[in-house]
Coordinates of N, CA and C in Angstrom, one line a residue:
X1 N 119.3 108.7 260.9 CA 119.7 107.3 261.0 C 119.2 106.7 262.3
X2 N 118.7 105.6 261.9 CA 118.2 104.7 263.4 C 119.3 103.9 263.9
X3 N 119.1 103.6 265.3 CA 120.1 102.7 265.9 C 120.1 101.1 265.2
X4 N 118.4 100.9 264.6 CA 118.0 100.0 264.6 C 118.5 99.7 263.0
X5 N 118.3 100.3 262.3 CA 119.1 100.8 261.2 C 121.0 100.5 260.8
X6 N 121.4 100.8 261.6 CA 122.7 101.0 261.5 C 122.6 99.3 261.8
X7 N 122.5 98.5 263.1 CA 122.5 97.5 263.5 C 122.4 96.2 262.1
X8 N 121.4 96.6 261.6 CA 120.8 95.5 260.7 C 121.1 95.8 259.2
X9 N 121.4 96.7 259.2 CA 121.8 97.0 257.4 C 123.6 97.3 257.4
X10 N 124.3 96.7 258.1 CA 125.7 96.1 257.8 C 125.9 94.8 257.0
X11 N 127.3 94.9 257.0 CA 127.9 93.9 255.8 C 127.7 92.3 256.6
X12 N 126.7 92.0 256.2 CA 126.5 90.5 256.4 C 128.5 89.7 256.0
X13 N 129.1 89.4 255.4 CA 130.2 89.4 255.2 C 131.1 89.7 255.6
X14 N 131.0 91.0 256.5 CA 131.9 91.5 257.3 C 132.0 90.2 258.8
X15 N 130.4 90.0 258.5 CA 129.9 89.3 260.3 C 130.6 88.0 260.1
X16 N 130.8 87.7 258.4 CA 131.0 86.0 258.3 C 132.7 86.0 258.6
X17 N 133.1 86.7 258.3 CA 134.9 87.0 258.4 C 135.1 87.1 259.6
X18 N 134.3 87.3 260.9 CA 135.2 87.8 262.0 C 134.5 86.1 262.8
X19 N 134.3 85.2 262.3 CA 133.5 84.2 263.3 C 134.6 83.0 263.7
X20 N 136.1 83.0 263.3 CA 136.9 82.7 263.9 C 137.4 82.8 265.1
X21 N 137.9 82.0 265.9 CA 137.8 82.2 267.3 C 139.4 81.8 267.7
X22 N 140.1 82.1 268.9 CA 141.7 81.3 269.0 C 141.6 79.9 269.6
X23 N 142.5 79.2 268.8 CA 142.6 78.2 269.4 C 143.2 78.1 271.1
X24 N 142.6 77.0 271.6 CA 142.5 77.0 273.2 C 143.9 76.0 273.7
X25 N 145.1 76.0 272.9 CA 146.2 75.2 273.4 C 146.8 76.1 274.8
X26 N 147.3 75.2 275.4 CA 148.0 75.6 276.8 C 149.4 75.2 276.7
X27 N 150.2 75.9 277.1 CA 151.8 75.9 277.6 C 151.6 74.3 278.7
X28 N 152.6 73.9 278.6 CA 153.2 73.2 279.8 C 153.6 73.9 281.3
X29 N 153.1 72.9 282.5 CA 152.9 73.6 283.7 C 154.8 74.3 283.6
X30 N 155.6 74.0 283.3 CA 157.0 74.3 283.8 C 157.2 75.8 282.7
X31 N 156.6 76.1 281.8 CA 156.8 77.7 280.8 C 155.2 78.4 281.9
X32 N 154.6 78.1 282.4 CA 153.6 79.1 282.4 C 154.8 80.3 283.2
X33 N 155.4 80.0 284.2 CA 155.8 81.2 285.1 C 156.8 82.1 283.9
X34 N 157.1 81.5 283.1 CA 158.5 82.4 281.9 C 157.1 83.3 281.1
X35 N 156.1 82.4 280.8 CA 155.2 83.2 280.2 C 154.5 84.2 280.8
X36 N 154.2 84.1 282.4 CA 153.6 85.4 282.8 C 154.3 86.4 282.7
X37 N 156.0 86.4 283.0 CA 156.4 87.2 283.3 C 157.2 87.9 281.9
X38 N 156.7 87.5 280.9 CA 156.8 88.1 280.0 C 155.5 88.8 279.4
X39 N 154.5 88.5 279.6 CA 152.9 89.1 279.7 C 153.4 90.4 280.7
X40 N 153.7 90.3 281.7 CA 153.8 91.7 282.7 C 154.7 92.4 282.1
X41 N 155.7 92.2 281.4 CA 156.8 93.0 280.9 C 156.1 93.5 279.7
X42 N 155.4 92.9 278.9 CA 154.0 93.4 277.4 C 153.3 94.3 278.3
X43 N 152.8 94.1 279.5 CA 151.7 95.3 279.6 C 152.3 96.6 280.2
X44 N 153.4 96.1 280.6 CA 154.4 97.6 281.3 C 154.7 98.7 280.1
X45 N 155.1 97.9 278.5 CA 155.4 98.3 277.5 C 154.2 98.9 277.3
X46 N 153.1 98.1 277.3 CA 152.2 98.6 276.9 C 151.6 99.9 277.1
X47 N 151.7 100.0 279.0 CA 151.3 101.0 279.7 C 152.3 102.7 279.1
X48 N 153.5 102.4 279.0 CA 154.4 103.3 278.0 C 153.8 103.9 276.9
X49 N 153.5 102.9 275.8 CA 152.6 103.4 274.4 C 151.2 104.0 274.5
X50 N 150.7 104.7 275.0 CA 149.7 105.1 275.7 C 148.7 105.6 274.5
X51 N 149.3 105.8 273.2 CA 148.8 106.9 272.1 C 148.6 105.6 271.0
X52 N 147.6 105.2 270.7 CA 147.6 104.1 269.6 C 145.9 104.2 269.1
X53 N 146.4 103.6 267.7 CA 145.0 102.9 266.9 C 145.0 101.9 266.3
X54 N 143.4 102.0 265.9 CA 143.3 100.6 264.7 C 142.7 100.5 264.2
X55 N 142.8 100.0 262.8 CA 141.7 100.1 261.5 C 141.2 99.2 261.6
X56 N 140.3 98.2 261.4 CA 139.6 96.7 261.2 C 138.2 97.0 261.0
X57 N 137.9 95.7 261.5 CA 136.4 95.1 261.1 C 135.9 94.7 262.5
X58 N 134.6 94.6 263.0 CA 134.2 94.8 264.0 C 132.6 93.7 263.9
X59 N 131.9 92.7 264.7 CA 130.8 92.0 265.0 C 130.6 92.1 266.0
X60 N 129.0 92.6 266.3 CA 129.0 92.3 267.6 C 127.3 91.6 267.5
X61 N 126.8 91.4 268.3 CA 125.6 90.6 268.7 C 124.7 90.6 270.5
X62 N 123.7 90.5 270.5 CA 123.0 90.9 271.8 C 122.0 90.0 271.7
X63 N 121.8 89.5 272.2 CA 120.0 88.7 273.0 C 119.5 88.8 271.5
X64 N 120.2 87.7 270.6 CA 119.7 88.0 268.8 C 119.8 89.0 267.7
X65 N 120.4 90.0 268.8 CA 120.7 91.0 267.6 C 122.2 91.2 267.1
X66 N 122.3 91.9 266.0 CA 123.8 92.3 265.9 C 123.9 92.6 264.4
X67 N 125.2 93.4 264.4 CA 125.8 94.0 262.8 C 127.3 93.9 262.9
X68 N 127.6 94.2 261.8 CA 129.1 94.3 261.7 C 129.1 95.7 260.8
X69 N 130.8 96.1 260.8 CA 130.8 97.1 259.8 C 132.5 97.2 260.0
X70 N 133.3 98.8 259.6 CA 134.4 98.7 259.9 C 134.5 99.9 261.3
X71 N 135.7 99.6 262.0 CA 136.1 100.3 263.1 C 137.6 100.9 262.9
X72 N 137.5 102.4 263.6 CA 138.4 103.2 263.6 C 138.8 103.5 265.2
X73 N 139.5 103.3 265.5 CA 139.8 104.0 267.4 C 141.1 104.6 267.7
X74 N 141.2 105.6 267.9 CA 142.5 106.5 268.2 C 142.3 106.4 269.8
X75 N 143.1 106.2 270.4 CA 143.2 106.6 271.8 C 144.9 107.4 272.4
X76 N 144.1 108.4 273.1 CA 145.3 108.2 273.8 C 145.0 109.1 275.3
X77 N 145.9 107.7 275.6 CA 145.3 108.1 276.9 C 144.1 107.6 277.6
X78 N 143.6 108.6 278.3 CA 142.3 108.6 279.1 C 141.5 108.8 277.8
X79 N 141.6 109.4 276.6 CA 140.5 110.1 275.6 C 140.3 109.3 274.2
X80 N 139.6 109.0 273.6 CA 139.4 108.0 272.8 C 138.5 108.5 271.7
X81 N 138.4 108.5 270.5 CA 137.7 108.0 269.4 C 137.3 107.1 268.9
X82 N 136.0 106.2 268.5 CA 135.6 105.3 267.9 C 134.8 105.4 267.2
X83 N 134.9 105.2 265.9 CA 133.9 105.1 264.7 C 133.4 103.9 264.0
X84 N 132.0 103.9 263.5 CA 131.8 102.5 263.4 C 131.1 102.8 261.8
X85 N 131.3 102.5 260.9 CA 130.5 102.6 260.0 C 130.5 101.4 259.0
X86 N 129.0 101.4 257.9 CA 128.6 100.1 257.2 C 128.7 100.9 256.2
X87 N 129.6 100.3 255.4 CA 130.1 100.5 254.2 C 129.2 100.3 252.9
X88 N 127.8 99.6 253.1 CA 127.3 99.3 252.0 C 126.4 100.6 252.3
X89 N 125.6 100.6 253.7 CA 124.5 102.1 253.8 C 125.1 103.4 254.1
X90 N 126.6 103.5 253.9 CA 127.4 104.8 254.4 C 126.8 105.2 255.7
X91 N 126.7 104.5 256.8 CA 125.5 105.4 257.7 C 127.0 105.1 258.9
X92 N 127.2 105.7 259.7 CA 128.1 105.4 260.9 C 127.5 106.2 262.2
X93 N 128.3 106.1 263.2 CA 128.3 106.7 264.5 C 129.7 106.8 264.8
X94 N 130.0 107.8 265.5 CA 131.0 108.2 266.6 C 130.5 108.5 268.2
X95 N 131.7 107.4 268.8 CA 131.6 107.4 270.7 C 132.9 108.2 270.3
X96 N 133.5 109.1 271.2 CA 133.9 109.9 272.1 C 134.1 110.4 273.3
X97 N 135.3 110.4 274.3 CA 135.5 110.8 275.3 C 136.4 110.3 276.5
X98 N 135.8 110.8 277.7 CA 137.7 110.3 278.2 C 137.0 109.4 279.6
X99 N 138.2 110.2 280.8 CA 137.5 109.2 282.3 C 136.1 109.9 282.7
X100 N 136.0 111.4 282.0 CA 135.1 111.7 282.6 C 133.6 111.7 282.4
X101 N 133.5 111.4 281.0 CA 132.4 111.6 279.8 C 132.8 111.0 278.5
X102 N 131.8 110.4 278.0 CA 131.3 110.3 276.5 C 130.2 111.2 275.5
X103 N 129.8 111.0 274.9 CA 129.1 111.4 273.7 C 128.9 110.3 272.3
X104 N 127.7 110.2 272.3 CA 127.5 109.1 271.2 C 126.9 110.2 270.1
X105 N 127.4 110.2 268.9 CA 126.7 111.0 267.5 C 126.5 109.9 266.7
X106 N 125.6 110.4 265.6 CA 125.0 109.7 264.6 C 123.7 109.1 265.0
X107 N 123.4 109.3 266.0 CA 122.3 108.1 266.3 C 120.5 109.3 265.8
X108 N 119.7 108.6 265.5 CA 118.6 109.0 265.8 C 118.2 110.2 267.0
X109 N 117.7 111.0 266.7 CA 117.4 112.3 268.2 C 118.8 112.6 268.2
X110 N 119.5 112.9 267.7 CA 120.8 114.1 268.4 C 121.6 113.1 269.0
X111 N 122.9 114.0 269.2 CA 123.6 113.2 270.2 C 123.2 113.1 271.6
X112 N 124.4 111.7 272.3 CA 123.7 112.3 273.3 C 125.1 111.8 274.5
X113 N 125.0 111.8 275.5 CA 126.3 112.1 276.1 C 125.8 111.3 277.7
X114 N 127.0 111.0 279.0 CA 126.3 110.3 279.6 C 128.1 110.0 280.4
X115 N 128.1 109.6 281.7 CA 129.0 109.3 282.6 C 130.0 107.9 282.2
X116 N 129.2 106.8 281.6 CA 129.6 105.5 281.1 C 129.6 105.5 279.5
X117 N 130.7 105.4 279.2 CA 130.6 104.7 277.6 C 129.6 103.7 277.3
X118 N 129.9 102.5 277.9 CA 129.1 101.1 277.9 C 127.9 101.6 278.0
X119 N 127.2 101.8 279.0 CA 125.8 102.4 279.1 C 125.3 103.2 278.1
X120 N 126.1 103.7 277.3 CA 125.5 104.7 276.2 C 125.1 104.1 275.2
X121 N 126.0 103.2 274.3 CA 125.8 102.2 273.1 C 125.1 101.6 274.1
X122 N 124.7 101.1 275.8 CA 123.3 100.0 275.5 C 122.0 100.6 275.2
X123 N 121.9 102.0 275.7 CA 120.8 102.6 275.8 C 120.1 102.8 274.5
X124 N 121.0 103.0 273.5 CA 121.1 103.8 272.4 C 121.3 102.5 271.2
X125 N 121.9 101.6 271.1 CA 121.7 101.1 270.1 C 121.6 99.1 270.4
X126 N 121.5 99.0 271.7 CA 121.3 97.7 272.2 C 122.6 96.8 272.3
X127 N 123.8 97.3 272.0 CA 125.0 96.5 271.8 C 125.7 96.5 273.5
X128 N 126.2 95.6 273.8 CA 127.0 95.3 274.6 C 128.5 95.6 274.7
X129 N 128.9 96.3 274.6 CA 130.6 96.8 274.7 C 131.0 97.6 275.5
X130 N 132.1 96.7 276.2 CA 132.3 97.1 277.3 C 134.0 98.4 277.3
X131 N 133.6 99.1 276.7 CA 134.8 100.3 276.0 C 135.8 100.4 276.9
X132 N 135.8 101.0 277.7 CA 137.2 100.8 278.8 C 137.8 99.8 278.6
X133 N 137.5 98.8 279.3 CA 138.0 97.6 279.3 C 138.4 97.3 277.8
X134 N 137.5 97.4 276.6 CA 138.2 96.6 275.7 C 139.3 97.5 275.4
X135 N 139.5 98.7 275.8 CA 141.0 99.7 275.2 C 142.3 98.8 275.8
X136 N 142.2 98.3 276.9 CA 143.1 97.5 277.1 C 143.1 95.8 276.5
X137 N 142.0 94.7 276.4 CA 141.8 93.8 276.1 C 142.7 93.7 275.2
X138 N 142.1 94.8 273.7 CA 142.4 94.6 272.1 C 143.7 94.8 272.5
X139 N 144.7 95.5 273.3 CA 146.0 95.2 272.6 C 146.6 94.1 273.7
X140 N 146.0 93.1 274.3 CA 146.1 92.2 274.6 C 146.4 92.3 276.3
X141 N 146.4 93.2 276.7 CA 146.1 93.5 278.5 C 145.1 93.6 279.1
X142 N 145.5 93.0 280.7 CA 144.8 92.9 281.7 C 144.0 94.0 281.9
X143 N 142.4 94.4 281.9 CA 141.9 95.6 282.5 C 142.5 96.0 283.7
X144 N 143.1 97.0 284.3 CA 143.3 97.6 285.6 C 142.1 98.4 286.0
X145 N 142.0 97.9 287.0 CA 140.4 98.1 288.3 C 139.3 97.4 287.6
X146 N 139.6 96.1 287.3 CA 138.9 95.9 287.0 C 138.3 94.1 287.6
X147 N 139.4 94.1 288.5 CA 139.4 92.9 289.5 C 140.5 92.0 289.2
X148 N 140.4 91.1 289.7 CA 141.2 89.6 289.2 C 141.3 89.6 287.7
X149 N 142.0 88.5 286.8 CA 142.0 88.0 286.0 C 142.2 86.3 286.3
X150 N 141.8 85.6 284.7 CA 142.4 84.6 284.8 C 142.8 84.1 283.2
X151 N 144.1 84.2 283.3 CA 144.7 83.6 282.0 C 145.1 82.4 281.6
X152 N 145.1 82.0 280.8 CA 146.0 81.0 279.8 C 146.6 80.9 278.3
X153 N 148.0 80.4 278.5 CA 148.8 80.7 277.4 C 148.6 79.6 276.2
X154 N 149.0 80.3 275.3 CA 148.9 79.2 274.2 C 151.0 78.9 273.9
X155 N 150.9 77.9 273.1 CA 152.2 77.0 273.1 C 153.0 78.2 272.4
X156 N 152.3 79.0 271.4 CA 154.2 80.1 271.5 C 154.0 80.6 272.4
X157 N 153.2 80.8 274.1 CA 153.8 81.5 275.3 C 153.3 83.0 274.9
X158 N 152.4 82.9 274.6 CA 151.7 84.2 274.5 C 150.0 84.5 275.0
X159 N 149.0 85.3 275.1 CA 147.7 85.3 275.9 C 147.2 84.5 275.0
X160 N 146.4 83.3 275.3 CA 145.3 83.2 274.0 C 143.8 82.8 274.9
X161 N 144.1 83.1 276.4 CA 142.5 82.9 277.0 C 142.7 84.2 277.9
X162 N 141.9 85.5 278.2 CA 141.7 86.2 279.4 C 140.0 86.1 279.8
X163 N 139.7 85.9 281.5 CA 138.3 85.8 281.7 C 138.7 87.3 283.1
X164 N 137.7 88.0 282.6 CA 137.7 88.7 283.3 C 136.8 90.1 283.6
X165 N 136.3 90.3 284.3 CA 134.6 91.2 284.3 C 133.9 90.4 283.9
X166 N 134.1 89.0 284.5 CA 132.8 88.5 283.5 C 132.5 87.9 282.0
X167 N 133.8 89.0 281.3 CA 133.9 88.5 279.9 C 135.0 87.6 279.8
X168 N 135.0 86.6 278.6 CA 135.8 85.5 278.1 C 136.5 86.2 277.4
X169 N 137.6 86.5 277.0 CA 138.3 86.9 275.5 C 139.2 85.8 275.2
X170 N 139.0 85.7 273.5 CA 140.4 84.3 273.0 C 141.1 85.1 272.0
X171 N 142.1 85.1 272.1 CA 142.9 85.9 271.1 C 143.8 85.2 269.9
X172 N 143.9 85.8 268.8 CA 144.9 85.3 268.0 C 145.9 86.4 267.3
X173 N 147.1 85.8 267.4 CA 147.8 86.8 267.4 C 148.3 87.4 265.8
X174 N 149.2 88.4 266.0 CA 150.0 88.8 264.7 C 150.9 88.8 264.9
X175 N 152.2 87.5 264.2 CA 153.7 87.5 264.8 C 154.4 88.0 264.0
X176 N 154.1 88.9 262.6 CA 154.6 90.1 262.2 C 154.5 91.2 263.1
X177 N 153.8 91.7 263.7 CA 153.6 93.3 264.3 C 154.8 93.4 265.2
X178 N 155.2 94.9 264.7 CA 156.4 95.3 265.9 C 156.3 95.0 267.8
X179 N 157.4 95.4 268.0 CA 157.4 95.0 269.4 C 156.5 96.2 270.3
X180 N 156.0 96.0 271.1 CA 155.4 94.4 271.4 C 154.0 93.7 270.4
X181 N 154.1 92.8 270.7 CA 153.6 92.0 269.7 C 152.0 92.1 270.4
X182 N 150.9 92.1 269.0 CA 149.9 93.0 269.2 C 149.1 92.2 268.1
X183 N 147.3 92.0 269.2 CA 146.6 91.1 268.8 C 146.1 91.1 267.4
X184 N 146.0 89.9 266.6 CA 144.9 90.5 264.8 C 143.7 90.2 265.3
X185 N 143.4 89.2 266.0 CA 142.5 89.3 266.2 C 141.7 88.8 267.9
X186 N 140.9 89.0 268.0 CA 139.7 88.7 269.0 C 138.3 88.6 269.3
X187 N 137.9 87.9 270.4 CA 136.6 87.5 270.9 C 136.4 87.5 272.0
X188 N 135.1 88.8 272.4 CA 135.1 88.6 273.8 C 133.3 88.1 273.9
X189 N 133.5 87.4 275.6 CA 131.9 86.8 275.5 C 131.3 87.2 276.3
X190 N 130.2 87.8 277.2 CA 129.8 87.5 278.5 C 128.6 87.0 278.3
X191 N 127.7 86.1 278.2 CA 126.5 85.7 277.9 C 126.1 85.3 277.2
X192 N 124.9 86.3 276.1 CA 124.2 86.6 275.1 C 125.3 87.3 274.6
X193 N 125.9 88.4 274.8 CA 126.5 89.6 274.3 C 128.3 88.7 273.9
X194 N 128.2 89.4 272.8 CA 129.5 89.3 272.2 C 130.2 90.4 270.7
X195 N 131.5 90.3 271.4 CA 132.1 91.4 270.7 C 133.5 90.5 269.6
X196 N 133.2 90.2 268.2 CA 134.8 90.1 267.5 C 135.3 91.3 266.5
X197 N 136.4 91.1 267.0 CA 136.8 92.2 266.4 C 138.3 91.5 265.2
X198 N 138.4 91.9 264.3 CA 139.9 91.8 263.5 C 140.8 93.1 262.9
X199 N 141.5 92.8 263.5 CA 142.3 94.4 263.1 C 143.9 94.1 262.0
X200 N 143.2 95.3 260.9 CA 143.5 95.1 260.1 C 144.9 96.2 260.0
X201 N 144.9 97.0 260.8 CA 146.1 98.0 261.1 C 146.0 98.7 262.3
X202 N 147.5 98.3 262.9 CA 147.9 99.1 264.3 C 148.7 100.6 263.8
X203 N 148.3 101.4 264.7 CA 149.0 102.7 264.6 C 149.2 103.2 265.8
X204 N 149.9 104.5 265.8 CA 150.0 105.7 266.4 C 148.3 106.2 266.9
X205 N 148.4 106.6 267.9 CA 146.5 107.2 268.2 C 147.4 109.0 268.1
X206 N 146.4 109.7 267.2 CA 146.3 111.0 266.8 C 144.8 111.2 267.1
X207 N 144.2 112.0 268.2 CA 142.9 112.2 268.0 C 142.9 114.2 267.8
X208 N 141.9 114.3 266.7 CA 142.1 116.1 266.4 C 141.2 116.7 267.4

């Protein structure tokens, strides 16, 4: 399987379903301070649930390029699983690994492995994802070390703007999902490069 391959022979359909974006409403200046500090109390929770996944659908795009397909990610912890595969050419990849290392399989030439997640999908298949950071983004928190942020809330008082590394994310939420309440969907930007994602089921992260 080629990188180039995988890229361009996904579900066109998949790409048209994720091109919804959150709406950009803001809280009034007198709820932002009730809303941060229930945002800090979500990521504290957050930082607790350490072991989670997600089944969904996944678009991403580069300087013209891009595919969609479905995504799988178990994490826990520092260690992670992510699978990507196109349902119509059965063809996928798996990224793997923790703070210290990755490994990319499926790709053309063997696997291949490397200090940065991010750097590996750019080298290897031209996509932009910034993996760390989005382990925290998707369930709707602040990257840690990852510098400042800058937020804004939407009128139920929940995240619906984070800018931060550079990237834009707008989120929309799911106000079925148990506590704490946990994103369906998102968009992150930085440039050219863009990542949406919709998730279609939150879990427990089990990685074997």
């Amino acid at each position: 399987m080629t990188a180039r391959a995988l890229v361009l022979a996904v579900s066109l359909a998949c790409l048209s379903a994720c091109t919804a974006t959150a709406p950009r409403a803001t809280l009034p200046p007198d709820r932002i301070a009730s809303a941060e500090a229930e945002q800090v109390a979500r990521e504290a929770a957050l930082r607790e649930q350490s072991a989670w996944s997600l089944q969904g659908r996944i678009a991403v795009a580069n300087q013209g390029k891009g595919g969609s397909g479905r995504i799988d990610w178990r994490q826990e912890g520092a260690r992670y699983q992510v699978a990507l595969s196109a349902p119509v050419t059965r063809q996928s990849w798996r990224l793997s690994g923790d703070g210290d290392g990755a490994r990319l399989e499926g790709i053309e030439g063997g696997p291949r492995e490397g200090s940065d997640a991010a750097q590996l999908l750019r080298e290897a298949t031209g996509w932009e994802i910034p993996v760390a950071a989005l382990a925290e983004w998707v369930r709707g928190a602040r990257a840690p070390g990852l510098g400042p942020a800058r937020v804004a809330y939407g009128v139920d008082g929940r995240l619906a703007h984070l800018e931060q590394g550079g990237w834009a994310i707008d989120y929309v939420w799911n106000a079925m999902s148990a506590d704490p309440v946990l994103p369906a969907r998102l968009t992150a930007r930085r440039g050219e490069a863009q990542v949406r994602l919709i998730i279609d089921r939150w879990g427990d992260g089990v990685i074997e």
